[in-house]
Coordinates of C-alpha atoms and ligand atoms in Angstrom, one line a residue:
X1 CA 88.5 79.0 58.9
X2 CA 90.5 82.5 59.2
X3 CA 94.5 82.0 59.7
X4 CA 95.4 83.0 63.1
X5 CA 97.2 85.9 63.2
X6 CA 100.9 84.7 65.4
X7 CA 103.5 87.4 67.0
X8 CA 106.8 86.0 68.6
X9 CA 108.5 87.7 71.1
X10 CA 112.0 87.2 72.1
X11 CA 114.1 86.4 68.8
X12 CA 116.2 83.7 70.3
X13 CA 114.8 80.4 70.2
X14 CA 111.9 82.5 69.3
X15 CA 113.2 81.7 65.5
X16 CA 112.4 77.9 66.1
X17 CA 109.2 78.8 66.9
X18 CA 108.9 81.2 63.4
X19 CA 110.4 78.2 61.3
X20 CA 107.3 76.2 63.2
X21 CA 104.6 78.4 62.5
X22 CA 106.1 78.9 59.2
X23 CA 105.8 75.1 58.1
X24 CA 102.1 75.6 59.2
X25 CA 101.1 77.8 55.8
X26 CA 97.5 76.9 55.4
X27 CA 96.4 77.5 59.4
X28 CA 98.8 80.8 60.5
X29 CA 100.6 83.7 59.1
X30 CA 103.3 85.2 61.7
X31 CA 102.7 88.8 61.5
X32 CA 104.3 89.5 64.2
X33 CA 107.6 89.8 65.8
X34 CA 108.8 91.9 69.4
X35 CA 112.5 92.2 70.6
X36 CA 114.6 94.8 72.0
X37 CA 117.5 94.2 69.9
X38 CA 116.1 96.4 66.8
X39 CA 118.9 94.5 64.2
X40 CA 118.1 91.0 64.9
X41 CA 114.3 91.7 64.8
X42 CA 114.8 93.6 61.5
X43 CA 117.1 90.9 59.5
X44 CA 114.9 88.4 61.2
X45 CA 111.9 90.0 60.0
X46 CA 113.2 90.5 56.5
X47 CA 114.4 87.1 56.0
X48 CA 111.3 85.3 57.0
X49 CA 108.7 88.2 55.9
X50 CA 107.4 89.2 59.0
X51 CA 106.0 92.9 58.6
X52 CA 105.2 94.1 62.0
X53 CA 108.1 95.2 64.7
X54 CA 108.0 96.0 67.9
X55 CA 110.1 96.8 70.7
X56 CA 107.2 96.8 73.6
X57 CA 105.4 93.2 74.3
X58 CA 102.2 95.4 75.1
X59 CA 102.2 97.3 72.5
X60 CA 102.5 94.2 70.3
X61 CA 99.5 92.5 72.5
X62 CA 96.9 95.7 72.5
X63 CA 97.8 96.3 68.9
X64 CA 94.9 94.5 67.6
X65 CA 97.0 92.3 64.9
X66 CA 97.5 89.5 66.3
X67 CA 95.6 86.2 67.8
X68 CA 97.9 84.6 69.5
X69 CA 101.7 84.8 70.8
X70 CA 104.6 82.5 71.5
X71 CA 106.8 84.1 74.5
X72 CA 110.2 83.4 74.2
X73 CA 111.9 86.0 76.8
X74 CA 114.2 85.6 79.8
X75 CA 112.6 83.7 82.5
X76 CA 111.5 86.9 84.7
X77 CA 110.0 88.1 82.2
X78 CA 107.5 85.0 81.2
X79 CA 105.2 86.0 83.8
X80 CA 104.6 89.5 82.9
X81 CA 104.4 88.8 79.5
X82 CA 102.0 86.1 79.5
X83 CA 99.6 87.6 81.9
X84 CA 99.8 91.0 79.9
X85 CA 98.8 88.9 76.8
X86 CA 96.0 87.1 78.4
X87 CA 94.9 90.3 79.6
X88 CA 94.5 91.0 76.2
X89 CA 92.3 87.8 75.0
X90 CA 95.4 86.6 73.3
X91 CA 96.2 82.2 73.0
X92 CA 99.9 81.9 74.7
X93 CA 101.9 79.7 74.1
X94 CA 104.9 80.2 76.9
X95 CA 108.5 78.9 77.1
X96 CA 109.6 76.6 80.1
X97 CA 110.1 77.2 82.7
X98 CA 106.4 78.8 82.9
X99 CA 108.0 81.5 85.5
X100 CA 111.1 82.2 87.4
X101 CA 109.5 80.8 90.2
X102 CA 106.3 79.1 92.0
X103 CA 104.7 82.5 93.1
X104 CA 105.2 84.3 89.3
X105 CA 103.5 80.9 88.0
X106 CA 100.5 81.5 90.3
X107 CA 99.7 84.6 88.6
X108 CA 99.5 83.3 85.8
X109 CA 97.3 80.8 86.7
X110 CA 94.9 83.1 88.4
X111 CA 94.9 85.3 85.2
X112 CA 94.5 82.4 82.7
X113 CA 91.8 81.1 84.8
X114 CA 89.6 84.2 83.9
X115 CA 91.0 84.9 80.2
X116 CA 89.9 83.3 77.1
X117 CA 93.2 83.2 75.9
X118 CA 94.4 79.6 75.5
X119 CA 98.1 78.5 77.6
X120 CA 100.3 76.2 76.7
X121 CA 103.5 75.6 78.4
X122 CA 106.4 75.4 75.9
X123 CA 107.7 71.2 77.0
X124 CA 108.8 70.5 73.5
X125 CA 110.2 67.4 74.4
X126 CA 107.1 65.8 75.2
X127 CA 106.3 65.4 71.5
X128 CA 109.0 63.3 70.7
X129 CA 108.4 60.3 68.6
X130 CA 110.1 58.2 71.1
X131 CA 108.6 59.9 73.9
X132 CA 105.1 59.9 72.4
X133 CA 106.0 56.0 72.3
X134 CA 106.9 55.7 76.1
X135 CA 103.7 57.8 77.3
X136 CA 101.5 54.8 74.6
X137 CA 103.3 51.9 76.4
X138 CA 103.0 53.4 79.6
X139 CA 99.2 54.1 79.2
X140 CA 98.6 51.0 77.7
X141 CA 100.5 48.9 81.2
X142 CA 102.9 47.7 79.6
X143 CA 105.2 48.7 82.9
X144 CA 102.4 47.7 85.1
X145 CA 102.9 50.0 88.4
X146 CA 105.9 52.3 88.1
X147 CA 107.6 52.7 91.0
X148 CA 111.0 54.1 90.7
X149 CA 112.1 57.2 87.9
X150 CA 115.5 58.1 87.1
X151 CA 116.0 61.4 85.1
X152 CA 118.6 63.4 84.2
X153 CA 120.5 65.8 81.7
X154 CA 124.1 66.2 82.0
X155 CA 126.9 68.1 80.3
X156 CA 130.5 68.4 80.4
X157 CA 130.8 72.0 79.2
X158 CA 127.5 73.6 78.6
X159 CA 126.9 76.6 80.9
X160 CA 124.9 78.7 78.6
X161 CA 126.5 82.4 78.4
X162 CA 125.7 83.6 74.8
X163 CA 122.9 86.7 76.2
X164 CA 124.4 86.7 79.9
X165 CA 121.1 86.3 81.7
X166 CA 121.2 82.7 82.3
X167 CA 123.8 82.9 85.0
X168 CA 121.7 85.7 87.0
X169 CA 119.2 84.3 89.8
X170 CA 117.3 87.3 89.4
X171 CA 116.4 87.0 85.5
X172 CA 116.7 83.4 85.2
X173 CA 115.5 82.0 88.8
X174 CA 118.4 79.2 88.7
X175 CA 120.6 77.3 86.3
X176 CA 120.4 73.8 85.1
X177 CA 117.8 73.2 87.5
X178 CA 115.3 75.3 85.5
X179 CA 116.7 75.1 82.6
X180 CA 117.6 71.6 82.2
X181 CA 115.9 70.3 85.4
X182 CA 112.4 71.7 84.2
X183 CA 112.5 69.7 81.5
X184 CA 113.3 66.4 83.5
X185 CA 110.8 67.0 85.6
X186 CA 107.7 67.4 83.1
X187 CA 108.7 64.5 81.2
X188 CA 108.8 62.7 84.3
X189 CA 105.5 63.7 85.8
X190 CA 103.9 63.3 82.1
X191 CA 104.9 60.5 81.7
X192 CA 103.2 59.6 85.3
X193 CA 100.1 61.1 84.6
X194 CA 101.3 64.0 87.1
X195 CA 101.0 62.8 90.3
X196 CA 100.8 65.2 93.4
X197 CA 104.7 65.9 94.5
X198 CA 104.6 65.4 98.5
X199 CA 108.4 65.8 100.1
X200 CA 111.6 66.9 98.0
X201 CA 115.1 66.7 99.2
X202 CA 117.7 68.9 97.0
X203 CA 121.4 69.7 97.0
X204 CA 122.9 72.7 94.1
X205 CA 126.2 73.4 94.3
X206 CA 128.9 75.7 91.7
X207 CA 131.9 73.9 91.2
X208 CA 132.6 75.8 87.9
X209 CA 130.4 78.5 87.1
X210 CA 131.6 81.1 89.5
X211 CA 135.3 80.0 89.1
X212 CA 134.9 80.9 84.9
X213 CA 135.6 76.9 84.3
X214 CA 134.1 75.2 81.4
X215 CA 132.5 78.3 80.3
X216 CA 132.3 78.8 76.2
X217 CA 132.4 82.2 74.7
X218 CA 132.7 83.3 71.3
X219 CA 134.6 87.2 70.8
X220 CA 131.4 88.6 70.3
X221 CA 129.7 87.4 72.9
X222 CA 128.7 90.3 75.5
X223 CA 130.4 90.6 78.8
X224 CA 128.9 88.5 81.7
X225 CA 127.0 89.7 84.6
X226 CA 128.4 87.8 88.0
X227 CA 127.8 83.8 88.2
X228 CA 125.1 83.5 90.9
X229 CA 123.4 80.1 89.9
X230 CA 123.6 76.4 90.9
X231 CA 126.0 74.1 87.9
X232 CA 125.3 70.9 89.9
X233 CA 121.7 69.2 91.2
X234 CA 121.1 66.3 92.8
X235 CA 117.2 65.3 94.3
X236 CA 114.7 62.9 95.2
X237 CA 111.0 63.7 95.1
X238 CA 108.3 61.7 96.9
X239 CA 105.2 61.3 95.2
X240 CA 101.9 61.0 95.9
X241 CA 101.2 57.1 95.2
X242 CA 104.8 55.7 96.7
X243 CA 106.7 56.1 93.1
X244 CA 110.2 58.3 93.6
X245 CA 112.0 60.4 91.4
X246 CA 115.7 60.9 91.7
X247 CA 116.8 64.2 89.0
X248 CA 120.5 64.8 88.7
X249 CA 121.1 67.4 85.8
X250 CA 124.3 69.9 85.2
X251 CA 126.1 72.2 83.3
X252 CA 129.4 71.5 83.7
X253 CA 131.7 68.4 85.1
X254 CA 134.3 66.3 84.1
X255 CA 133.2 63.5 81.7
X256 CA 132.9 62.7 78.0
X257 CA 134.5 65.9 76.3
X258 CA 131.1 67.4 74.5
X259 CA 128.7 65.3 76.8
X260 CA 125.3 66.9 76.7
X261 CA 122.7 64.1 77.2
X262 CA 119.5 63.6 79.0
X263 CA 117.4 60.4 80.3
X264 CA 114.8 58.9 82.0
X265 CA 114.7 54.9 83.6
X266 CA 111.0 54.1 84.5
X267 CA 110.7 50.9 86.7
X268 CA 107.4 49.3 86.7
X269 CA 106.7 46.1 87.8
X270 CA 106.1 44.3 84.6
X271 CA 108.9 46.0 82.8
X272 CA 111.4 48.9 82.5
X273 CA 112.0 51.7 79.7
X274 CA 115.1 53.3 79.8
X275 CA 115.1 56.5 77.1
X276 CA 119.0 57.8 76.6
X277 CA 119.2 60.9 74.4
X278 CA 123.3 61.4 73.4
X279 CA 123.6 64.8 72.3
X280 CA 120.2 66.1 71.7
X281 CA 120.3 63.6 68.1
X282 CA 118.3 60.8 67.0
X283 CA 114.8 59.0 68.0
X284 CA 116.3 55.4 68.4
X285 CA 116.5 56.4 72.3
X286 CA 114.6 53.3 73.6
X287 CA 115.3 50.4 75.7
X288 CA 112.7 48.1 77.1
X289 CA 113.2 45.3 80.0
X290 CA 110.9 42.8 80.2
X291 CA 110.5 39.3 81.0
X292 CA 108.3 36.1 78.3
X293 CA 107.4 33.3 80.0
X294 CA 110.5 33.6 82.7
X295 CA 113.1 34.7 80.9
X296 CA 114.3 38.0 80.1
X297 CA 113.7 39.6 76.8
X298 CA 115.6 43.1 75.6
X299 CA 113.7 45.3 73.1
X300 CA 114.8 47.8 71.1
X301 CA 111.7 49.7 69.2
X302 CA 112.9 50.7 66.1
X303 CA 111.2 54.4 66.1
X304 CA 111.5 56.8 63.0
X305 CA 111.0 60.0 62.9
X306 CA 112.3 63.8 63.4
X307 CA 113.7 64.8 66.7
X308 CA 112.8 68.2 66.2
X309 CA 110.1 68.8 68.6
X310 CA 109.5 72.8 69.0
X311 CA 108.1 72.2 65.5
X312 CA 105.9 69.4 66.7
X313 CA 104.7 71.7 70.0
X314 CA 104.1 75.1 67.8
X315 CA 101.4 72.4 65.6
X316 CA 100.4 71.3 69.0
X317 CA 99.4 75.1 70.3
X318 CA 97.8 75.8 67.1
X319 CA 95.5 72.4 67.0
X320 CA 94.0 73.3 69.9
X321 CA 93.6 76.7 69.3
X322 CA 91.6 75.7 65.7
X323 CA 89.6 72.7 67.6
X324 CA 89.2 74.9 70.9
X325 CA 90.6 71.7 73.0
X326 CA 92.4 71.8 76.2
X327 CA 96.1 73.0 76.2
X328 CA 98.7 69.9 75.9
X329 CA 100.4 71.3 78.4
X330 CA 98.5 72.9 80.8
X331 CA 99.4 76.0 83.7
X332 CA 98.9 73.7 85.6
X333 CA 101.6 71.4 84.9
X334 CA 104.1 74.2 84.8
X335 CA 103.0 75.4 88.3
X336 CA 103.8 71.6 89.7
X337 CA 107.0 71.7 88.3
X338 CA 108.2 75.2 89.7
X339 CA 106.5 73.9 93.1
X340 CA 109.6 71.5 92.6
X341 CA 112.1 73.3 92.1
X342 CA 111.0 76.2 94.7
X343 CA 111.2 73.0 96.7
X344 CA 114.7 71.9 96.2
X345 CA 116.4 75.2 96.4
X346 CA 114.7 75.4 100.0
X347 CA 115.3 71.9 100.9
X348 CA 119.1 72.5 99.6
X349 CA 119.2 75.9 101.9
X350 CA 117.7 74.2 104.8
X351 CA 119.2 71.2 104.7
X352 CA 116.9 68.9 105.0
X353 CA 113.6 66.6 102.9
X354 CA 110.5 69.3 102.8
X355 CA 107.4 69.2 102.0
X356 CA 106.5 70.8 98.9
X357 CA 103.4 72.4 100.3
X358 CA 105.7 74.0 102.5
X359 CA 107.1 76.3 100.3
X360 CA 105.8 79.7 99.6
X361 CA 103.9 79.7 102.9
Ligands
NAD1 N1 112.1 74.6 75.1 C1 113.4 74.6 74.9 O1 114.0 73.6 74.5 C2 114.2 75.9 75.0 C3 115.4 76.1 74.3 C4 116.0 77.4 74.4 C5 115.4 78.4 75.2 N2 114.3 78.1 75.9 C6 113.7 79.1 76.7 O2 113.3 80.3 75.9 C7 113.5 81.5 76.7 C8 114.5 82.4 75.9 O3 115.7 81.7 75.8 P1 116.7 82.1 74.6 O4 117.8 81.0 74.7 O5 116.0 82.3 73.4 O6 117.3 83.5 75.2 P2 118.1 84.6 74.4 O7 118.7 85.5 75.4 O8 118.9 84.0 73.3 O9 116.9 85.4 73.6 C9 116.0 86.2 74.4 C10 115.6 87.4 73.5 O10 114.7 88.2 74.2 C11 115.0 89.6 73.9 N3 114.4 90.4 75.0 C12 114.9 90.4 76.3 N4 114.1 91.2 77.0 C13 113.1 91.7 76.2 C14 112.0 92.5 76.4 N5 111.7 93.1 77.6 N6 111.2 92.8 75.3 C15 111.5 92.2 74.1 N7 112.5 91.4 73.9 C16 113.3 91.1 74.9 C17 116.5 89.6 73.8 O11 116.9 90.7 73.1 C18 116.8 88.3 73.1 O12 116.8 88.5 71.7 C19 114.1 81.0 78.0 O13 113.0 81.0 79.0 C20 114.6 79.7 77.8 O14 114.5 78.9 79.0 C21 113.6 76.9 75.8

């Protein structure tokens, strides 16, 4: 079989997606890369061996070089790029959130629907060892019905400012709610089997962001444009089957100094999972509930492994590229999730539980 032919564009966390496709020798060769920060793209390039540079996505996907692309831009600019390299027959495989909002992630939708392009939305975290362990016990009933989901990723001090355009609505869409928030929510809904989401109440509020508290910045890190996101989120989600969802996440509050940890508690009625991730480190995450003849037992499943999933999602995209399966993690899934938030940024504006069909009407 012919190596696909891989381009990267966006040279941020786009380099964990290189160092992916790189430990992938024998299926890809990144020939590839597009930013518009010429230097970083250059010593990139050089470092890694990568001989093709451009500073236009389009030029990159009409070039003719490559097969498929990993888009790793600012938010606003997922859309554009991903439909642009569809347009061009290209496999995509897109960071979360899939768009900036609900209405950006349509188009792609409509686009992919008609391309033969593959689309897989970028939820690393998904192919976790400990998380790919949940979604087998879950399939396999050992929680029985879940009813109830906690999620939730909180930091004390981790407003991201190193490129600016996190903090701007109109690149980024919101804060931690899709950036953090997005994640939450997949995980949640994968884990479910992605129900249908039917009502969402939502609160955001900035108790730091705009104030310039618990914000990081190194000398060299470029001036800011103003703080116009949420820090804080709090919601409940109704879905379609009776199970809730309650999603707090953050960027900033006062707790453990370095705090930066995410969960999920399923309750199901034949046991519970909790998954606690301290810090973004290690796979032992997992707590299970459950009762033998009466009593209560406590399990700890001892799971090994590597944590580092963009690895395990870049082998993901290029499986199904080579065996022509479905995407892991479809369009789809990242339209329901940016129905969500849409959802709770309205319902925090109004007021008031919505519906999520509601939105965008
Ligand atoms: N899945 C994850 O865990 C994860 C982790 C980090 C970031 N992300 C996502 O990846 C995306 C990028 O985030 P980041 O942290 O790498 O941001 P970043 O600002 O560090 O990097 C973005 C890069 O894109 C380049 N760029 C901007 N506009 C461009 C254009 N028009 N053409 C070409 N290049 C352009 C910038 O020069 C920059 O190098 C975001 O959507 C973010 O949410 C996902």
């Amino acid at each position: 079989m012919r190596k696909l032919r891989i381009g990267i564009v966006g040279m941020g966390i786009g380099l964990t997606h290189l160092k992916g496709y790189k430990a992938l020798p024998d299926a890809v060769d990144v020939v590839a890369l597009c930013d518009l920060n010429e230097a970083l793209m250059t010593s990139i390039g050089a470092e890694y061996g990568v001989p093709l540079h451009y500073k236009n996505f389009q030029d990159m996907f009409t070039s003719g070089e490559v097969d498929a692309v990993s888009i790793c831009l600012p938010n606003s600019l997922h859309a554009p790029a991903s439909i642009a390299a569809l347009e061009a027959g290209l496999h995509v495989l897109c960071e979360k959130p899939v768009a900036e909002n609900a209405t950006a992630a349509q188009k792609i939708v409509d686009v992919e629907a008609r391309s033969p392009g593959k689309f897989m939305v970028c939820y690393n975290r998904r192919y976790r060892p400990d998380v790919k362990w949940m979604k087998n016990a879950i399939n396999n009933g050992l929680l029985g019905h879940i009813y109830q989901v906690k999620a939730g990723w909180v930091r004390e001090a981790g407003i991201p400012t190193k490129t600016g355009w996190f903090i701007n609505k109109k690149v980024a869409g919101g804060g931690p709610l899709i950036d953090l928030g997005v994640h939450m929510l997949d995980l949640a809904l994968w884990l479910l089997g992605y129900p249908k989401p039917l009502t969402v109440s939502g609160t955001v509020q900035a108790n730091f962001g705009p104030h310039g508290l618990k914000i990081k910045r190194e000398p060299t890190d470029p001036p800011l444009p103003p703080y116009d996101v949420e820090d804080t989120v709090s919601a409940f989600v109704r879905l379609e089957g009776g199970t809730t969802l309650n999603l707090e996440t953050n960027w900033a509050s006062h707790t453990k100094p370095g705090k930066d940890d995410l969960y999920i508690t399923l309750v199901g009625t034949k046991g519970t999972i909790e998954f606690y991730v301290e810090n973004y480190a290690a796979v032992d995450t997992l707590t299970f509930y459950t009762e033998v003849e009466g009593a209560p037992v406590t399990i700890r499943p001892g799971i090994v492994g590597e944590r580092s999933d963009h690895l395990y999602a870049v082998a993901e995209f290029v499986k199904c590229i080579q065996e022509d399966s479905s995407s892991p993690a479809t369009v789809h899934d990242g339209l329901t999730v940016m129905k969500i938030i849409d959802a709770i940024y309205e319902s925090a504006a109004r007021g008031n539980e919505i519906a999520v069909d509601a939105v965008n009407k």
